[in-house]
Each structure stands twice: as C-alpha cells, then as structure tokens.
GROMACS .gro file of C-alpha atoms in nm:
model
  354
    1UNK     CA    1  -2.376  -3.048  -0.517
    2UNK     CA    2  -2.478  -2.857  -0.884
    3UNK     CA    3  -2.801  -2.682  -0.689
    4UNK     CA    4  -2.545  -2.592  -0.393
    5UNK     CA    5  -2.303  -2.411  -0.616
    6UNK     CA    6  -2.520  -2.269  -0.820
    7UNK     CA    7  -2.572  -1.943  -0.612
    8UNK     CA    8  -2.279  -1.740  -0.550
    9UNK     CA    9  -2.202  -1.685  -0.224
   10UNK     CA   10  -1.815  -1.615  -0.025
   11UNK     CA   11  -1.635  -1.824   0.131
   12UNK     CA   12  -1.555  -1.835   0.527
   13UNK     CA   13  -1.360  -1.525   0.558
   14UNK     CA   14  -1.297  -1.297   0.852
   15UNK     CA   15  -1.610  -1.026   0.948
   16UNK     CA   16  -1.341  -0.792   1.072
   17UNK     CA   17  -1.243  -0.716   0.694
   18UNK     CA   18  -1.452  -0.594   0.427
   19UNK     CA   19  -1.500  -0.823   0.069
   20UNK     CA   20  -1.429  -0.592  -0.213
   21UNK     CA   21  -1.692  -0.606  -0.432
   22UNK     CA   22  -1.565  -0.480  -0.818
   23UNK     CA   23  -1.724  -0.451  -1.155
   24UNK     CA   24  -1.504  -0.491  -1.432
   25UNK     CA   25  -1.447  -0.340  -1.752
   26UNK     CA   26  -1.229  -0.281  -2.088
   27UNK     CA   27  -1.172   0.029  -2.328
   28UNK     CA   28  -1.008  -0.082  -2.601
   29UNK     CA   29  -0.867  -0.395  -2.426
   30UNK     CA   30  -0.759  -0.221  -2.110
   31UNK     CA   31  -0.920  -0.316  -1.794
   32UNK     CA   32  -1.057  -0.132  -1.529
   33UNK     CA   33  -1.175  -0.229  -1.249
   34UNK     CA   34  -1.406  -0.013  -1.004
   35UNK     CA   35  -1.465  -0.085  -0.677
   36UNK     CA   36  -1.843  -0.093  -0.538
   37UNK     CA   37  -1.788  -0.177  -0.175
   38UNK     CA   38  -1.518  -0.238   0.068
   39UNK     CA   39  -1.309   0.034   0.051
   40UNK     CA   40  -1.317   0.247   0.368
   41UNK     CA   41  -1.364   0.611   0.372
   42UNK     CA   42  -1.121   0.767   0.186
   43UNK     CA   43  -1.053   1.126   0.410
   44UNK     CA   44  -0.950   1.482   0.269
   45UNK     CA   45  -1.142   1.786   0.184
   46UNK     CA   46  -1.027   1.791  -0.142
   47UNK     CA   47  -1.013   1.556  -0.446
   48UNK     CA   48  -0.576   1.568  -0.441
   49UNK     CA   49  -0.611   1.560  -0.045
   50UNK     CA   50  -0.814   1.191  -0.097
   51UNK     CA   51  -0.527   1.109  -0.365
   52UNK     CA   52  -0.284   1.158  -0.049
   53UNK     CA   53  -0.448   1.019   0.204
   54UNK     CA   54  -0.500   0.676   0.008
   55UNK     CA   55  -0.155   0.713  -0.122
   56UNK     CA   56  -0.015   0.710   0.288
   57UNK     CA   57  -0.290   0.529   0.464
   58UNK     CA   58  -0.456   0.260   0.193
   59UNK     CA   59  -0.202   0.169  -0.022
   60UNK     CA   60  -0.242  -0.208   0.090
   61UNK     CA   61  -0.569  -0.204  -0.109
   62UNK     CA   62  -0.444  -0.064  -0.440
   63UNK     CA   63  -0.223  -0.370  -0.422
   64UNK     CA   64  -0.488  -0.631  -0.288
   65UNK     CA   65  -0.685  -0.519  -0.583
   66UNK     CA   66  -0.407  -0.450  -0.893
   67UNK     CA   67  -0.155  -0.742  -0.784
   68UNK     CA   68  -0.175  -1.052  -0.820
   69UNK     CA   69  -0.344  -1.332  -0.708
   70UNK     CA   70  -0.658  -1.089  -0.748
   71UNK     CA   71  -0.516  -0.873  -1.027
   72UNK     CA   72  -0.209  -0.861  -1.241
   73UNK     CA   73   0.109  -0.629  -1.386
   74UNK     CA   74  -0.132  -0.445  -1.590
   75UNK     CA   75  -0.448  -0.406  -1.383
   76UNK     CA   76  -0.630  -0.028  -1.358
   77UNK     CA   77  -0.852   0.088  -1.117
   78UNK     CA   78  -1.075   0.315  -0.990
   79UNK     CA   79  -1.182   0.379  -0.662
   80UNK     CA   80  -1.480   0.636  -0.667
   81UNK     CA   81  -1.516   0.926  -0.428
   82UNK     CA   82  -1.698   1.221  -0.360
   83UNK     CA   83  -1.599   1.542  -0.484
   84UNK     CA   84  -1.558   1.867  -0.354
   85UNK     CA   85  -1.701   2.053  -0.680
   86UNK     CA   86  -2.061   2.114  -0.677
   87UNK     CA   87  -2.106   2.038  -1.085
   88UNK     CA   88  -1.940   1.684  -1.076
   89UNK     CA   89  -2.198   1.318  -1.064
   90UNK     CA   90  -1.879   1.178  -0.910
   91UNK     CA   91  -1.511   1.180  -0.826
   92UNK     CA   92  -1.224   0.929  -0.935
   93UNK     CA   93  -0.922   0.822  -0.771
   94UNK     CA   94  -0.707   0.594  -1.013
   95UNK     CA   95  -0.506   0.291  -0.934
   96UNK     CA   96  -0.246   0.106  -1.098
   97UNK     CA   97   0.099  -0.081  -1.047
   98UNK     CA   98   0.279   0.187  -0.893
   99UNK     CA   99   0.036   0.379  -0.743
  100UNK     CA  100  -0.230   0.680  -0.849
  101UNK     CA  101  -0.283   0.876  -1.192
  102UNK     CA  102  -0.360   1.202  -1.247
  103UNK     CA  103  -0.530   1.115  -1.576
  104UNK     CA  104  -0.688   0.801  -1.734
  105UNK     CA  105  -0.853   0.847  -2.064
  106UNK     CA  106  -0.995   0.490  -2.101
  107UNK     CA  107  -1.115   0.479  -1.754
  108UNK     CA  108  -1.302   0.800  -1.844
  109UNK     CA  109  -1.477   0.669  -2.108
  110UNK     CA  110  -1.573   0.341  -1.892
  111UNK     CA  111  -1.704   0.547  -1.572
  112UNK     CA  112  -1.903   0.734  -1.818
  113UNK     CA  113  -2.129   0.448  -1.882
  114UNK     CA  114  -2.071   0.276  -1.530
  115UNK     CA  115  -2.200   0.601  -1.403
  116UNK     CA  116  -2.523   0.582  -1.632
  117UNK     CA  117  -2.647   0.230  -1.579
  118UNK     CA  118  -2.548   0.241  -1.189
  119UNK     CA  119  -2.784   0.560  -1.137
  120UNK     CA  120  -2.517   0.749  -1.069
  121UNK     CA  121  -2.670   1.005  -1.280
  122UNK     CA  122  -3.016   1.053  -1.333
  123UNK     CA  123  -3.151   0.875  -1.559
  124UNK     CA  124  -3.208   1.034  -1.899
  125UNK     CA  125  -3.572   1.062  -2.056
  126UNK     CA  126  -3.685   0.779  -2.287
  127UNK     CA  127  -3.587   1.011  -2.619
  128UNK     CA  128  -3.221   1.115  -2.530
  129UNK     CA  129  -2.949   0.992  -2.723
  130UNK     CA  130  -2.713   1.104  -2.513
  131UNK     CA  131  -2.618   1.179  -2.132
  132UNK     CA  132  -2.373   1.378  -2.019
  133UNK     CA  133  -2.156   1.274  -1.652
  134UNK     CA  134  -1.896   1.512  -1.516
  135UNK     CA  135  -1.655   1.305  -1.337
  136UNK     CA  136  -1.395   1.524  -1.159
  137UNK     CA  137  -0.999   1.347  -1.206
  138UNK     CA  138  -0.748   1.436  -0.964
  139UNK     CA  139  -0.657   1.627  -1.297
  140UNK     CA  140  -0.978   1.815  -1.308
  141UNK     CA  141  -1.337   1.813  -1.437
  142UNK     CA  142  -1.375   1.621  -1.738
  143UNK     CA  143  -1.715   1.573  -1.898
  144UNK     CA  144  -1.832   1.240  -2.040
  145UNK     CA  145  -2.127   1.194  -2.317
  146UNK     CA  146  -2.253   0.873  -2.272
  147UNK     CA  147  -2.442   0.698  -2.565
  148UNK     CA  148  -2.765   0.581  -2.491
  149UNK     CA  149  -3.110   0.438  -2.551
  150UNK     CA  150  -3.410   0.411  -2.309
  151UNK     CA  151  -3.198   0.569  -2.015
  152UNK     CA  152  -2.920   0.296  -2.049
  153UNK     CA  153  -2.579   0.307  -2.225
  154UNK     CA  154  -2.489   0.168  -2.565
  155UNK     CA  155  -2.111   0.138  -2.532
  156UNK     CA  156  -1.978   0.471  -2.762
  157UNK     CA  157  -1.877   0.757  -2.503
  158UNK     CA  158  -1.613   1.046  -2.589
  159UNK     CA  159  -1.513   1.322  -2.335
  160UNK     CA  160  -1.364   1.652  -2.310
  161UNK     CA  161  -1.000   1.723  -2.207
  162UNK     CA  162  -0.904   1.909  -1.921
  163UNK     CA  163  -0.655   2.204  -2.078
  164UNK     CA  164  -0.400   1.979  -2.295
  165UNK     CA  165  -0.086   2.148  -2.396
  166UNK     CA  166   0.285   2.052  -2.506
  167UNK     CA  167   0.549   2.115  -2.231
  168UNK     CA  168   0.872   2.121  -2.443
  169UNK     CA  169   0.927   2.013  -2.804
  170UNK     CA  170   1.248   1.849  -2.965
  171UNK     CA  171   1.390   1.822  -2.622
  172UNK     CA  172   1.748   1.680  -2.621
  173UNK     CA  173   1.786   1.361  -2.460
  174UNK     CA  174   2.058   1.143  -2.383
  175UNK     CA  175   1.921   0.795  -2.358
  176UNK     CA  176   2.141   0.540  -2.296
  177UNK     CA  177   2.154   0.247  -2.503
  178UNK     CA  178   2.014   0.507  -2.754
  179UNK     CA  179   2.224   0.806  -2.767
  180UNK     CA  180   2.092   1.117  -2.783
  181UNK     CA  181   1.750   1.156  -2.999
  182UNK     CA  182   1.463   1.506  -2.947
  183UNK     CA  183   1.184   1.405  -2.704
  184UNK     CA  184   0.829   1.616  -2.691
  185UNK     CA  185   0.639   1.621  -2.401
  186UNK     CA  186   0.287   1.700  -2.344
  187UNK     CA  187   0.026   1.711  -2.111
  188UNK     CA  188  -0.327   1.556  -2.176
  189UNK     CA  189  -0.435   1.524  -1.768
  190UNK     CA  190  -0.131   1.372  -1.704
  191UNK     CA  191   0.242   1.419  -1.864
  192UNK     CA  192   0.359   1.228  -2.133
  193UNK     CA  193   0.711   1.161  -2.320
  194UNK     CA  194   0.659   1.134  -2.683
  195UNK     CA  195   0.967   0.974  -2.932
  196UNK     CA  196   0.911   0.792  -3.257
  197UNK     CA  197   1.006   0.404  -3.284
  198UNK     CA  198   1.225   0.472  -3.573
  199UNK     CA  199   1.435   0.699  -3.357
  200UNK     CA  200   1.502   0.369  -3.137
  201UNK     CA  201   1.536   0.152  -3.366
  202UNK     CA  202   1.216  -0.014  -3.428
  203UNK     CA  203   0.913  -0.061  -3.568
  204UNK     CA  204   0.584   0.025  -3.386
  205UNK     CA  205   0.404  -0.226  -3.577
  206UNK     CA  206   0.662  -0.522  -3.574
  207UNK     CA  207   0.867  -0.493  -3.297
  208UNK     CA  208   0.816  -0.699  -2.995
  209UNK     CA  209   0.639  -0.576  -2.694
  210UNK     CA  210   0.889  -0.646  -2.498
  211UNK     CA  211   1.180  -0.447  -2.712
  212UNK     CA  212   0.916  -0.140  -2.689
  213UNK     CA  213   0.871  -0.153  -2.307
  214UNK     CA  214   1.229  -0.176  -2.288
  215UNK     CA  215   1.309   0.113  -2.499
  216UNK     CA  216   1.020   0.350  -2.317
  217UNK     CA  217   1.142   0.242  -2.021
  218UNK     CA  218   1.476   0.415  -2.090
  219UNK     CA  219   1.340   0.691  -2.258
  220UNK     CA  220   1.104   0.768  -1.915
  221UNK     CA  221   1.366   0.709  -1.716
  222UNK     CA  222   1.614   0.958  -1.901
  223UNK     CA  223   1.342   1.260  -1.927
  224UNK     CA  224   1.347   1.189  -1.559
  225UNK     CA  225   1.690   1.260  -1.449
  226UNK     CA  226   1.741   1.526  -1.729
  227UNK     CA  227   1.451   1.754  -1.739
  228UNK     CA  228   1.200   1.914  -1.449
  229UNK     CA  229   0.855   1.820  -1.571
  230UNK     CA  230   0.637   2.089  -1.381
  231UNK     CA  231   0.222   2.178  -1.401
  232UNK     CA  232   0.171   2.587  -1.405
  233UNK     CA  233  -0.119   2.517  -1.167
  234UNK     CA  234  -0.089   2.194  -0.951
  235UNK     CA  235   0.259   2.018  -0.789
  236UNK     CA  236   0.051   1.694  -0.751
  237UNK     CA  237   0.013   1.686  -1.189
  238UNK     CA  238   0.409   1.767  -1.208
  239UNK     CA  239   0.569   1.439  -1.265
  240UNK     CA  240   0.587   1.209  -1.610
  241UNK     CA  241   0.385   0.934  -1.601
  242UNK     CA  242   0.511   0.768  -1.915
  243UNK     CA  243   0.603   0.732  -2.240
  244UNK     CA  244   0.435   0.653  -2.569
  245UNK     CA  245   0.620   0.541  -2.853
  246UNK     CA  246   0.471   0.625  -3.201
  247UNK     CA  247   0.507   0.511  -3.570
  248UNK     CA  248   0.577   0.905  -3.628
  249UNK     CA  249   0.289   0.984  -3.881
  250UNK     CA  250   0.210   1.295  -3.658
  251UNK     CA  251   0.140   1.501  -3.972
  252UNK     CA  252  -0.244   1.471  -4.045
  253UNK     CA  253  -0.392   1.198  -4.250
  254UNK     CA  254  -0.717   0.971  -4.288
  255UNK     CA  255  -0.546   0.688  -4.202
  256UNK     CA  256  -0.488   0.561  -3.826
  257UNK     CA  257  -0.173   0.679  -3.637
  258UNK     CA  258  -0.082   0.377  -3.424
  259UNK     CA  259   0.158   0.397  -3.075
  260UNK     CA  260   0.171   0.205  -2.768
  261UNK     CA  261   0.208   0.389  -2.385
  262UNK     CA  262   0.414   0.237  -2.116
  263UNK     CA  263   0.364   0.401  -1.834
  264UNK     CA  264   0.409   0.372  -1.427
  265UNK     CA  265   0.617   0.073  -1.381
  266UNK     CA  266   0.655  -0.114  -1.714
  267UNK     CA  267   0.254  -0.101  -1.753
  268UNK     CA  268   0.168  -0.157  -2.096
  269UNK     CA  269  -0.176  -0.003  -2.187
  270UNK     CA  270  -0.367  -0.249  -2.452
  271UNK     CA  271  -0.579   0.068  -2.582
  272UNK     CA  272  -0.422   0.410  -2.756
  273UNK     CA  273  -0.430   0.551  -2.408
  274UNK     CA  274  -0.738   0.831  -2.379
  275UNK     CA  275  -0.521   1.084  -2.200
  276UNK     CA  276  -0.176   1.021  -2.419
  277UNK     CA  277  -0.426   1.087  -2.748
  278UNK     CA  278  -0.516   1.403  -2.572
  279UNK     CA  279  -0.184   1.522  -2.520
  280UNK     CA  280  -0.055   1.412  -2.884
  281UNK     CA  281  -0.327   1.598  -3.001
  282UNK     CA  282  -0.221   1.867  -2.808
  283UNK     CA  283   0.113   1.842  -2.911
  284UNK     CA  284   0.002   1.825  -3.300
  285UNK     CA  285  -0.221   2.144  -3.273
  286UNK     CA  286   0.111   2.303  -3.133
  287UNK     CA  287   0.309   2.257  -3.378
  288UNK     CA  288   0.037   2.324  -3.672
  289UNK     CA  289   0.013   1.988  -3.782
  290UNK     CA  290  -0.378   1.969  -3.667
  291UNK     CA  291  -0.670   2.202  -3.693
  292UNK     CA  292  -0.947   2.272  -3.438
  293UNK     CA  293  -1.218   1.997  -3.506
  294UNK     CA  294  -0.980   1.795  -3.750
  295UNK     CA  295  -1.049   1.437  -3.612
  296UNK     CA  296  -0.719   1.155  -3.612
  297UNK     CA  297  -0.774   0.788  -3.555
  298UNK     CA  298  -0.539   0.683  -3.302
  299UNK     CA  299  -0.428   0.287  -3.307
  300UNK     CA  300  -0.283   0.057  -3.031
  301UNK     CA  301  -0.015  -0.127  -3.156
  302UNK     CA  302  -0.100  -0.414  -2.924
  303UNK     CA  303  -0.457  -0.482  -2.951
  304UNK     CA  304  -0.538  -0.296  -3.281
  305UNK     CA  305  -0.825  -0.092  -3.085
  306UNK     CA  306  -0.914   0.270  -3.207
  307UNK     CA  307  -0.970   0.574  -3.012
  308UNK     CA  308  -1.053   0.926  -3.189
  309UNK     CA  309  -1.013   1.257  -3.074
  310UNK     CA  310  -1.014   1.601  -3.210
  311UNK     CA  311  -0.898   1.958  -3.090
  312UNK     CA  312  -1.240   2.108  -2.990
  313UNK     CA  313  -1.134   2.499  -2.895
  314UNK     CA  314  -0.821   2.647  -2.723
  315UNK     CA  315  -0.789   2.706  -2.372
  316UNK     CA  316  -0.506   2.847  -2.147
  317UNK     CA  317  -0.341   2.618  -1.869
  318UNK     CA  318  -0.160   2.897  -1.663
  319UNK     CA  319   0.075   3.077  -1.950
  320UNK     CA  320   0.084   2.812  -2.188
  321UNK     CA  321  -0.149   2.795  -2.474
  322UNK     CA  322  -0.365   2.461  -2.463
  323UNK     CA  323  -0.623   2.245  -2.599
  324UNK     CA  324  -0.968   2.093  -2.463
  325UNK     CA  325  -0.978   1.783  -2.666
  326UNK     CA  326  -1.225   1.560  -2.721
  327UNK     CA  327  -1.132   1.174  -2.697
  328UNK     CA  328  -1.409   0.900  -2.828
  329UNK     CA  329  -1.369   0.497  -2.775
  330UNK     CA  330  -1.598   0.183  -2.666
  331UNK     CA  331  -1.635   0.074  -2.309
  332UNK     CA  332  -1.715  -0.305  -2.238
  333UNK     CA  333  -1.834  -0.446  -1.914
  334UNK     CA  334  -1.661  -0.778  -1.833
  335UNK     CA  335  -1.793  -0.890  -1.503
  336UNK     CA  336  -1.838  -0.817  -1.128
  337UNK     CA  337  -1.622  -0.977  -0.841
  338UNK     CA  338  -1.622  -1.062  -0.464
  339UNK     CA  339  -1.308  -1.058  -0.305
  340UNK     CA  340  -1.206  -1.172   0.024
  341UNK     CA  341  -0.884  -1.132   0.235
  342UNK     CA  342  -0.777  -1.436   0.476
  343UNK     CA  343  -0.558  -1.304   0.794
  344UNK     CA  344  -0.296  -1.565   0.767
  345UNK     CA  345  -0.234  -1.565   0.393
  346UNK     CA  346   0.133  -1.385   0.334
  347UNK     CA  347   0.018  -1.279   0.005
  348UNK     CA  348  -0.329  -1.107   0.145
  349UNK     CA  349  -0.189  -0.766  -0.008
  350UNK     CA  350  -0.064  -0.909  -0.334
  351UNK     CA  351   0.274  -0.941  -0.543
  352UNK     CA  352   0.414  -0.899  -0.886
  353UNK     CA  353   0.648  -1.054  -1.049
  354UNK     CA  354   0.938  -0.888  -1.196
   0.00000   0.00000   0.00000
C-alpha cells in the first residue's frame, strides 16, 4: 500500500477534460497560483483581446481554479499567455474572485522568479546577480529584476511601474454608514480608492479584519456610484478595483506605513498590495510628500509582510503627470498541483461562500 502511494499519480478522471496542472506561490502571504497546463488556448490578437475572450468564453476555469473545493475567497491567479509585444519573456492574464485584474503587484514579483527557474528566460551567466523579465500586464509592460545566483532565483525581485499617477485628490464622498469623508484615488496598473482608518472609525492596526472589509467595502462601493473612474489611454483599465485603507502616515518617514487592500469582491490581500504601493506612491509624489528615489516601507496590516517601493523618474500617462515606481518584496514557492474535473460533480466549477 506505502510503495503504491508513494508516486503521485491522478485519479480516474475523464480524457475528454484537461487536469490543470498549477505551481503555487506567496508574496508577502498572498497566493498565486499559475497555471502550467490545461488551460486551452486563450484567442485574441491582443493582450486586452485574451482578457475578453477568457472573460466570455473561460470563465468556468477562473472559478474551477479560485473557488472552492480547489481554491478559496482569496485565491489569485495567473494564467500565462503570449504577448503581442516583441520585448516581453511573457504575458499575464490575472484571476481572482470576481474575475480579471488589470494590475497585480505581488503576482509580478512571483512571475519574475517563476519565469527564471522555468526557463522562461534565458538563463543568466554563472556571474549575474541579477536577471531582468518583462512580463507584459493587461496594464502594460512591466519589468521584473529577479535576484539570482548560478542562473536561478534567490527570492528578492522588485519591478518597475507602468505610468502611476493620482486620479482625484480629497474627493468628496458620501459613504453611508460613514457620512461624508475626502477620498484620493490613484492609479498604480490598476485604480485604487485611498481613505485613512481614522476617518472610519478605526484603527488599521487593531481593528478587526472583518470591520475593515466592511468599511472598504462601502467606501468602493460609494466611489462607484458617485464618481467616473476613467484611464486617458485604455477603457479596459477604467474601473476601481478596490480600496486600501491606511493608518494615514502618508507624510515621509523611516518607519513602515502599514494598510490593508480589499479589493474585487471582499478579497482581502495578505501582502501591502504591489500595485496599491505603486499608486500610493504615486499619490504621495503628487502631493509633495515624496521625492524621486525616496524609498517607504509599506506594511500589511494582516500578515505584517513588507514591500518597498520608491518613485524612480516621472512619466506622463496621457495629460496627467505620473510616476514609474519601483516596487520590491519576496516571492515564495509553495507547491505544484494536479487537478482534475469529474462530469457529474455539481460543484466541478466551484463555489464560495458568502
């Protein structure tokens, strides 16, 4: 029985569907997992066009793989792709409870070393300390620079920004439960909400998850149904995707700024979210509370994990004055996994509970 189990192999499944076959990872405490095999072509001549098409036509394996029984409320994914732009190793299409990101900061930094030790890069000579991976983001192309050591990767990776910028600042907002309290928002790859916990009521560091999810939650919805959130280049980047609470130390100091992200539907990030430090950075430079190459430690107030990032040199998104921002963390590998889907299960594409 031990030497018949002791090789991994599936379990009678049907031929007619693909396993999915995943490695998985953590940034900071939030997973990612990216898919190896199984997933079927994903069509579209462009990088937004595949973001579409999986969006209409494969949407039944976001949720085999994020849901539960295979996944859970706060799984992220990445399915990769190729990409239209001669200069990137690899496009990413990102998956999570409610459906695709623009942006994901901590998946970034992941891929980056994913793409390394997989050879989806070539490898780097014996003597280089580091290797750089341009993954193109439904956002754009973001550069990776991978830490490493005898061609493999050592864990450390930062990137660089697409053009980051702040969309509106002290934004009136009627929240309800709240009353009305100023909002920024900013854009870091993907649009963010920004509102201090003091302004609801709380306390970044004490307060219960749950009371913070509830109060972002409100905060995302309100921004919603009160204010236009439009990209100067791309309707696929115009929407919010969430909001991240803060302890409101945004003037700059040595010591860690901590906030947590909710974002999608009631996902809770565990790390300081890689694209929602880009954007606060953005949003700090904009209001001359940062310099270029001034580096902030940015906390999550659920795990404790650290990401820094820095203002690197200004850039222009359409009319507004940005940002490319450079966003450091350590990637973890966690494991790889086979999955299988049975024809007669009623949960074959996965649930969550509310």
């Amino acid at each position: 029985m031990e030497r018949a189990l002791a090789v991994p192999r599936l379990p009678p499944h049907d031929p007619g569907i693909p396993a999915l076959s995943v490695v998985d990872m953590h940034t900071g405490g939030e997973p990612l997992r990216i898919v190896l095999a199984g997933c079927p072509e994903v069509a579209g001549p462009t990088l937004l066009a595949k973001r579409r098409y999986m969006r209409q036509h494969l949407d039944h394996l976001r949720r085999r793989l994020m849901f539960e029984p295979r996944g859970h409320r706060d799984m992220y994914g990445a399915v990769l792709v190729p990409s239209e732009l001669p200069e990137a190793h690899l496009g990413v299409l990102f998956l999570h409870n409610e459906g695709y990101s623009s942006m994901c900061g901590h998946a970034v930094l992941a891929l980056g070393r994913f793409a390394l030790d997989f050879g989806l890069v070539p490898a780097p000579p014996a003597d280089v300390r580091e290797a750089r991976v341009n993954i193109h983001c439904p956002c754009g192309l973001v550069a990776a620079f991978v830490e490493c050591e005898g061609g493999r990767s050592r864990g450390r990776v930062r990137f660089h920004s697409v053009p980051a910028f702040a969309l509106a600042t002290d934004l009136l907002v009627d929240v309800p439960g709240h009353g009305k309290m100023a909002v920024d928002i900013a854009y870091g790859g993907a649009f963010y909400a920004f509102v201090s916990a003091e302004r609801l009521g709380l306390d970044i560091c004490s307060a219960k998850t749950r009371d913070l999810v509830d109060a972002a939650s409100a905060v995302m919805e309100a921004v919603k149904a009160q204010f236009k959130i439009s990209h100067p280049e791309s309707e696929d980047l115009s929407f919010l995707y969430g909001t991240i609470v803060t302890d409101g130390k945004d003037t700059y100091s040595e010591e860690p700024t901590t906030n947590i992200c909710v974002f999608a539907d009631e996902q809770v990030d565990r790390s300081p979210t890689g694209s929602g430090v880009t954007a606060r950075i953005a949003l700090q430079y904009h209001k001359g509370l940062l310099e270029l190459n001034q580096t902030r430690d940015f906390k999550s107030s659920t795990t404790g994990s650290v990401f820094t990032g820095k203002a690197v040199r200004e850039a222009k998104c359409g009319d507004f004055k940005a940002v490319i921002v450079e966003v450091s963390g350590q990637a973890h590998y966690t494991g790889t996994a086979s999955f299988i889907v049975e024809d007669d299960d009623p949960l074959k594409d996965g649930f969550l509970l509310k």
